């Protein structure tokens, strides 16, 4: 059976077939013969060449939360085709233009004005969350198109504080 | 001894204090905010009182409500833990006024050591070496500019009421001073309610070495040796150990005696920590006194075999110290890692959410001071520390290996954590060599990325995900959640069937 997952922003294809007690797996040009068992609802053991690996896994609505030998992964099932993956790149482009705080907090200082020209790395706004000040910097060269928040405002991580416009060469 | 004690804190430290009380036969009262109704400390305490809404200013920092809870429950003493009201002289003097014993230093000593500028003056008088810098606070930026020139760049901005890295900034050139001062003052104001800041010379590549002190109410003082806490991120400690690799017995004794002198000069009692910076030429400078139980106290407990929290409570109850300096010794090596809910892929900003799965390590020499349990919620309102992992072994090398194994066996799913980062730091050759200075993380891990993972663990994880997809559509947990939220989607149950591709 074919599976498509998105992990660390990459699309990964995997083929897994039951072969007697074992599973044969193909991915990225690698081939494995693995004995996969569920030890408990959230622990899966994978034995490859008599070596056992334990994988801790919880499936939520958003995807799979996994920890394996100290490494953490968040894996999503890909119900998208290539075009949609590209749109996730577009989305990150959009995120660069719509300045949002990484977590809910309070706007301490807005360092730029509307229409002002800005450069990559320039501090746009300082937001305080959990008593730490975080500077949000520009990742583009361009201008400030619109500012939606004022100093002292409480802001959410899903609403932009300001919108930028990229300079076109 | 007290019959009943109230813990004015939450999370792992509240749990730690409750444990000590129960072992001493003291009944416990927990206080909690509305966000913490189901928290571990509330479950463990004998009684609990809700003291207000989630924001700390409305609950854990609300002096009146905490005092009232203590009075209603007839608690004779309050342990403040660390953070929140632990170093607030207004709170400790209020306790004194209400006839409630505050488990910590007297308010006069707390006031003195809490004012970093006055503490520096006191130390200078007592002949304790201090970092060159300002001896008072000024009003105008101009005066800071002049002071900075006199001290010589790079300079460090520090909050007068400070601690915990809040308000701290390094300034390497005059043109950065003004902005840094403003930011430092704002951060100081919001963290301590006092915007005063001062400047100190920035000691290059120092180690952070601190001494744990116990002082009773009768002038008896002992030190419980050092902890080295050089591994810091944004001026916050993340890994602590004892003994320090930089001290030999001679320097250790010398610093220990100076630490006791600091405590004596400030009239300090109960448990406290005297922090020093140690430069590469083995000169040490007084940094500050932390007038509280510290996050990293378990490191000292493991190498001395003492229970610091129980000693704190005994001292507060008026008991005499039952130990002499000469009878104390350091045994083996201990390391602590602070496990924070934070996102390594997002500049280590605090993360929150529900812990979907938890596995805590166990085995010889492993201690967990935890404030979490499986299925608990990690609220966004407070310090993001989840738990502390502390290991003890015969020597440093063995302790490092034990820590690496213990970190590997710590599993926290659902909330992002710094576990992988901690493991890499402990595993790095520089850490193993004991080559630790406060710029360690900036120097060796500034470009660290959580994306650089072992390709094989990624393949294993993908296999596990495929296996789970094959065997179950949903686990019970998300099933319930889906029903609750009414967000049932027909597409999910249809499996891997899709509408025609575009293009």
PDB file of N, CA, C and O in Angstrom, chain B residues 440-486:
ATOM      1  N   UNK B 440      28.613  29.715  25.986  1.00  0.00           N
ATOM      2  CA  UNK B 440      28.699  28.375  25.382  1.00  0.00           C
ATOM      3  C   UNK B 440      27.670  28.161  24.273  1.00  0.00           C
ATOM      4  O   UNK B 440      28.003  27.739  23.167  1.00  0.00           O
ATOM      5  N   UNK B 441      26.407  28.471  24.564  1.00  0.00           N
ATOM      6  CA  UNK B 441      25.341  28.216  23.588  1.00  0.00           C
ATOM      7  C   UNK B 441      25.505  29.105  22.351  1.00  0.00           C
ATOM      8  O   UNK B 441      25.407  28.637  21.219  1.00  0.00           O
ATOM      9  N   UNK B 442      25.798  30.388  22.577  1.00  0.00           N
ATOM     10  CA  UNK B 442      25.995  31.294  21.441  1.00  0.00           C
ATOM     11  C   UNK B 442      27.170  30.834  20.589  1.00  0.00           C
ATOM     12  O   UNK B 442      27.155  30.913  19.372  1.00  0.00           O
ATOM     13  N   UNK B 443      28.194  30.364  21.269  1.00  0.00           N
ATOM     14  CA  UNK B 443      29.409  29.990  20.566  1.00  0.00           C
ATOM     15  C   UNK B 443      29.253  28.686  19.771  1.00  0.00           C
ATOM     16  O   UNK B 443      29.684  28.592  18.636  1.00  0.00           O
ATOM     17  N   UNK B 444      28.650  27.695  20.392  1.00  0.00           N
ATOM     18  CA  UNK B 444      28.609  26.380  19.758  1.00  0.00           C
ATOM     19  C   UNK B 444      27.262  26.010  19.140  1.00  0.00           C
ATOM     20  O   UNK B 444      27.178  25.091  18.336  1.00  0.00           O
ATOM     21  N   UNK B 445      26.195  26.675  19.570  1.00  0.00           N
ATOM     22  CA  UNK B 445      24.870  26.216  19.140  1.00  0.00           C
ATOM     23  C   UNK B 445      24.011  27.319  18.530  1.00  0.00           C
ATOM     24  O   UNK B 445      22.808  27.191  18.468  1.00  0.00           O
ATOM     25  N   UNK B 446      24.646  28.411  18.091  1.00  0.00           N
ATOM     26  CA  UNK B 446      23.834  29.527  17.589  1.00  0.00           C
ATOM     27  C   UNK B 446      23.110  29.130  16.299  1.00  0.00           C
ATOM     28  O   UNK B 446      22.026  29.617  16.024  1.00  0.00           O
ATOM     29  N   UNK B 447      23.698  28.228  15.518  1.00  0.00           N
ATOM     30  CA  UNK B 447      23.014  27.848  14.278  1.00  0.00           C
ATOM     31  C   UNK B 447      22.389  26.454  14.396  1.00  0.00           C
ATOM     32  O   UNK B 447      22.120  25.797  13.409  1.00  0.00           O
ATOM     33  N   UNK B 448      22.154  26.040  15.635  1.00  0.00           N
ATOM     34  CA  UNK B 448      21.558  24.722  15.834  1.00  0.00           C
ATOM     35  C   UNK B 448      20.151  24.674  15.239  1.00  0.00           C
ATOM     36  O   UNK B 448      19.377  25.618  15.380  1.00  0.00           O
ATOM     37  N   UNK B 449      19.836  23.594  14.585  1.00  0.00           N
ATOM     38  CA  UNK B 449      18.492  23.452  14.051  1.00  0.00           C
ATOM     39  C   UNK B 449      17.946  22.086  14.404  1.00  0.00           C
ATOM     40  O   UNK B 449      18.631  21.071  14.267  1.00  0.00           O
ATOM     41  N   UNK B 450      16.710  22.108  14.845  1.00  0.00           N
ATOM     42  CA  UNK B 450      16.078  20.844  15.219  1.00  0.00           C
ATOM     43  C   UNK B 450      15.785  20.013  13.975  1.00  0.00           C
ATOM     44  O   UNK B 450      15.394  18.864  14.058  1.00  0.00           O
ATOM     45  N   UNK B 451      15.934  20.628  12.794  1.00  0.00           N
ATOM     46  CA  UNK B 451      15.647  19.903  11.560  1.00  0.00           C
ATOM     47  C   UNK B 451      16.746  18.894  11.221  1.00  0.00           C
ATOM     48  O   UNK B 451      16.541  17.970  10.468  1.00  0.00           O
ATOM     49  N   UNK B 452      17.931  19.125  11.771  1.00  0.00           N
ATOM     50  CA  UNK B 452      19.036  18.194  11.494  1.00  0.00           C
ATOM     51  C   UNK B 452      18.874  16.957  12.363  1.00  0.00           C
ATOM     52  O   UNK B 452      19.440  16.858  13.441  1.00  0.00           O
ATOM     53  N   UNK B 453      18.069  16.041  11.891  1.00  0.00           N
ATOM     54  CA  UNK B 453      17.836  14.848  12.690  1.00  0.00           C
ATOM     55  C   UNK B 453      18.405  13.635  11.966  1.00  0.00           C
ATOM     56  O   UNK B 453      18.692  13.698  10.771  1.00  0.00           O
ATOM     57  N   UNK B 454      18.524  12.579  12.677  1.00  0.00           N
ATOM     58  CA  UNK B 454      19.014  11.335  12.103  1.00  0.00           C
ATOM     59  C   UNK B 454      18.017  10.840  11.037  1.00  0.00           C
ATOM     60  O   UNK B 454      16.852  10.610  11.353  1.00  0.00           O
ATOM     61  N   UNK B 455      18.463  10.681   9.766  1.00  0.00           N
ATOM     62  CA  UNK B 455      17.526  10.255   8.714  1.00  0.00           C
ATOM     63  C   UNK B 455      16.879   8.909   9.045  1.00  0.00           C
ATOM     64  O   UNK B 455      15.736   8.653   8.651  1.00  0.00           O
ATOM     65  N   UNK B 456      17.583   8.091   9.807  1.00  0.00           N
ATOM     66  CA  UNK B 456      17.040   6.770  10.121  1.00  0.00           C
ATOM     67  C   UNK B 456      15.862   6.864  11.097  1.00  0.00           C
ATOM     68  O   UNK B 456      14.857   6.162  10.939  1.00  0.00           O
ATOM     69  N   UNK B 457      15.959   7.754  12.109  1.00  0.00           N
ATOM     70  CA  UNK B 457      14.815   7.892  13.027  1.00  0.00           C
ATOM     71  C   UNK B 457      13.608   8.437  12.272  1.00  0.00           C
ATOM     72  O   UNK B 457      12.465   8.128  12.600  1.00  0.00           O
ATOM     73  N   UNK B 458      13.879   9.250  11.238  1.00  0.00           N
ATOM     74  CA  UNK B 458      12.784   9.767  10.438  1.00  0.00           C
ATOM     75  C   UNK B 458      12.099   8.638   9.664  1.00  0.00           C
ATOM     76  O   UNK B 458      10.870   8.566   9.606  1.00  0.00           O
ATOM     77  N   UNK B 459      12.913   7.738   9.111  1.00  0.00           N
ATOM     78  CA  UNK B 459      12.333   6.604   8.385  1.00  0.00           C
ATOM     79  C   UNK B 459      11.531   5.701   9.323  1.00  0.00           C
ATOM     80  O   UNK B 459      10.440   5.242   8.979  1.00  0.00           O
ATOM     81  N   UNK B 460      12.085   5.478  10.518  1.00  0.00           N
ATOM     82  CA  UNK B 460      11.359   4.657  11.499  1.00  0.00           C
ATOM     83  C   UNK B 460      10.027   5.310  11.859  1.00  0.00           C
ATOM     84  O   UNK B 460       8.995   4.635  11.977  1.00  0.00           O
ATOM     85  N   UNK B 461      10.055   6.623  12.018  1.00  0.00           N
ATOM     86  CA  UNK B 461       8.836   7.342  12.382  1.00  0.00           C
ATOM     87  C   UNK B 461       7.791   7.235  11.279  1.00  0.00           C
ATOM     88  O   UNK B 461       6.594   7.079  11.548  1.00  0.00           O
ATOM     89  N   UNK B 462       8.260   7.324  10.037  1.00  0.00           N
ATOM     90  CA  UNK B 462       7.330   7.202   8.910  1.00  0.00           C
ATOM     91  C   UNK B 462       6.723   5.797   8.857  1.00  0.00           C
ATOM     92  O   UNK B 462       5.529   5.639   8.583  1.00  0.00           O
ATOM     93  N   UNK B 463       7.554   4.789   9.146  1.00  0.00           N
ATOM     94  CA  UNK B 463       7.029   3.422   9.174  1.00  0.00           C
ATOM     95  C   UNK B 463       5.949   3.298  10.249  1.00  0.00           C
ATOM     96  O   UNK B 463       4.907   2.670  10.030  1.00  0.00           O
ATOM     97  N   UNK B 464       6.214   3.876  11.397  1.00  0.00           N
ATOM     98  CA  UNK B 464       5.249   3.800  12.500  1.00  0.00           C
ATOM     99  C   UNK B 464       3.952   4.489  12.117  1.00  0.00           C
ATOM    100  O   UNK B 464       2.863   3.985  12.400  1.00  0.00           O
ATOM    101  N   UNK B 465       4.071   5.641  11.439  1.00  0.00           N
ATOM    102  CA  UNK B 465       2.869   6.374  11.016  1.00  0.00           C
ATOM    103  C   UNK B 465       2.082   5.544  10.009  1.00  0.00           C
ATOM    104  O   UNK B 465       0.850   5.459  10.083  1.00  0.00           O
ATOM    105  N   UNK B 466       2.792   4.903   9.078  1.00  0.00           N
ATOM    106  CA  UNK B 466       2.118   4.072   8.072  1.00  0.00           C
ATOM    107  C   UNK B 466       1.431   2.882   8.734  1.00  0.00           C
ATOM    108  O   UNK B 466       0.286   2.547   8.425  1.00  0.00           O
ATOM    109  N   UNK B 467       2.146   2.289   9.693  1.00  0.00           N
ATOM    110  CA  UNK B 467       1.598   1.137  10.412  1.00  0.00           C
ATOM    111  C   UNK B 467       0.305   1.522  11.131  1.00  0.00           C
ATOM    112  O   UNK B 467      -0.691   0.798  11.097  1.00  0.00           O
ATOM    113  N   UNK B 468       0.332   2.678  11.748  1.00  0.00           N
ATOM    114  CA  UNK B 468      -0.838   3.137  12.499  1.00  0.00           C
ATOM    115  C   UNK B 468      -1.994   3.480  11.548  1.00  0.00           C
ATOM    116  O   UNK B 468      -3.145   3.196  11.840  1.00  0.00           O
ATOM    117  N   UNK B 469      -1.674   4.083  10.409  1.00  0.00           N
ATOM    118  CA  UNK B 469      -2.707   4.414   9.415  1.00  0.00           C
ATOM    119  C   UNK B 469      -3.400   3.151   8.944  1.00  0.00           C
ATOM    120  O   UNK B 469      -4.601   3.121   8.747  1.00  0.00           O
ATOM    121  N   UNK B 470      -2.592   2.113   8.774  1.00  0.00           N
ATOM    122  CA  UNK B 470      -3.114   0.854   8.282  1.00  0.00           C
ATOM    123  C   UNK B 470      -4.048   0.198   9.300  1.00  0.00           C
ATOM    124  O   UNK B 470      -5.051  -0.369   8.958  1.00  0.00           O
ATOM    125  N   UNK B 471      -3.681   0.319  10.583  1.00  0.00           N
ATOM    126  CA  UNK B 471      -4.376  -0.436  11.604  1.00  0.00           C
ATOM    127  C   UNK B 471      -5.524   0.279  12.291  1.00  0.00           C
ATOM    128  O   UNK B 471      -6.370  -0.348  12.872  1.00  0.00           O
ATOM    129  N   UNK B 472      -5.506   1.574  12.248  1.00  0.00           N
ATOM    130  CA  UNK B 472      -6.608   2.282  12.889  1.00  0.00           C
ATOM    131  C   UNK B 472      -6.792   3.626  12.221  1.00  0.00           C
ATOM    132  O   UNK B 472      -5.852   4.228  11.766  1.00  0.00           O
ATOM    133  N   UNK B 473      -7.988   4.045  12.139  1.00  0.00           N
ATOM    134  CA  UNK B 473      -8.213   5.350  11.549  1.00  0.00           C
ATOM    135  C   UNK B 473      -7.925   6.447  12.562  1.00  0.00           C
ATOM    136  O   UNK B 473      -7.390   7.473  12.246  1.00  0.00           O
ATOM    137  N   UNK B 474      -8.310   6.205  13.779  1.00  0.00           N
ATOM    138  CA  UNK B 474      -8.155   7.202  14.830  1.00  0.00           C
ATOM    139  C   UNK B 474      -7.867   6.502  16.139  1.00  0.00           C
ATOM    140  O   UNK B 474      -8.318   5.388  16.345  1.00  0.00           O
ATOM    141  N   UNK B 475      -7.175   7.139  17.003  1.00  0.00           N
ATOM    142  CA  UNK B 475      -7.135   6.574  18.343  1.00  0.00           C
ATOM    143  C   UNK B 475      -8.341   7.108  19.111  1.00  0.00           C
ATOM    144  O   UNK B 475      -9.025   8.021  18.671  1.00  0.00           O
ATOM    145  N   UNK B 476      -8.587   6.527  20.254  1.00  0.00           N
ATOM    146  CA  UNK B 476      -9.804   6.868  21.005  1.00  0.00           C
ATOM    147  C   UNK B 476      -9.837   8.335  21.372  1.00  0.00           C
ATOM    148  O   UNK B 476     -10.850   8.995  21.314  1.00  0.00           O
ATOM    149  N   UNK B 477      -8.673   8.818  21.735  1.00  0.00           N
ATOM    150  CA  UNK B 477      -8.554  10.185  22.204  1.00  0.00           C
ATOM    151  C   UNK B 477      -9.106  11.181  21.185  1.00  0.00           C
ATOM    152  O   UNK B 477      -9.937  12.008  21.486  1.00  0.00           O
ATOM    153  N   UNK B 478      -8.640  11.083  19.954  1.00  0.00           N
ATOM    154  CA  UNK B 478      -9.061  12.094  18.987  1.00  0.00           C
ATOM    155  C   UNK B 478     -10.492  11.824  18.529  1.00  0.00           C
ATOM    156  O   UNK B 478     -11.200  12.725  18.133  1.00  0.00           O
ATOM    157  N   UNK B 479     -10.912  10.564  18.633  1.00  0.00           N
ATOM    158  CA  UNK B 479     -12.306  10.254  18.358  1.00  0.00           C
ATOM    159  C   UNK B 479     -13.228  11.058  19.242  1.00  0.00           C
ATOM    160  O   UNK B 479     -14.157  11.711  18.792  1.00  0.00           O
ATOM    161  N   UNK B 480     -12.897  10.996  20.543  1.00  0.00           N
ATOM    162  CA  UNK B 480     -13.700  11.732  21.516  1.00  0.00           C
ATOM    163  C   UNK B 480     -13.700  13.213  21.202  1.00  0.00           C
ATOM    164  O   UNK B 480     -14.724  13.869  21.217  1.00  0.00           O
ATOM    165  N   UNK B 481     -12.507  13.684  20.899  1.00  0.00           N
ATOM    166  CA  UNK B 481     -12.315  15.105  20.653  1.00  0.00           C
ATOM    167  C   UNK B 481     -13.151  15.522  19.438  1.00  0.00           C
ATOM    168  O   UNK B 481     -13.832  16.535  19.461  1.00  0.00           O
ATOM    169  N   UNK B 482     -13.099  14.678  18.400  1.00  0.00           N
ATOM    170  CA  UNK B 482     -13.858  14.980  17.194  1.00  0.00           C
ATOM    171  C   UNK B 482     -15.341  15.091  17.474  1.00  0.00           C
ATOM    172  O   UNK B 482     -16.006  16.003  17.018  1.00  0.00           O
ATOM    173  N   UNK B 483     -15.834  14.133  18.265  1.00  0.00           N
ATOM    174  CA  UNK B 483     -17.255  14.139  18.567  1.00  0.00           C
ATOM    175  C   UNK B 483     -17.622  15.381  19.354  1.00  0.00           C
ATOM    176  O   UNK B 483     -18.601  16.038  19.086  1.00  0.00           O
ATOM    177  N   UNK B 484     -16.749  15.688  20.319  1.00  0.00           N
ATOM    178  CA  UNK B 484     -16.994  16.824  21.182  1.00  0.00           C
ATOM    179  C   UNK B 484     -17.064  18.106  20.360  1.00  0.00           C
ATOM    180  O   UNK B 484     -17.917  18.936  20.546  1.00  0.00           O
ATOM    181  N   UNK B 485     -16.127  18.226  19.464  1.00  0.00           N
ATOM    182  CA  UNK B 485     -16.055  19.471  18.712  1.00  0.00           C
ATOM    183  C   UNK B 485     -16.962  19.461  17.482  1.00  0.00           C
ATOM    184  O   UNK B 485     -17.046  20.459  16.776  1.00  0.00           O
ATOM    185  N   UNK B 486     -17.571  18.325  17.241  1.00  0.00           N
ATOM    186  CA  UNK B 486     -18.486  18.224  16.123  1.00  0.00           C
ATOM    187  C   UNK B 486     -17.842  18.478  14.775  1.00  0.00           C
ATOM    188  O   UNK B 486     -18.463  18.966  13.844  1.00  0.00           O
TER     189      UNK B 486
END
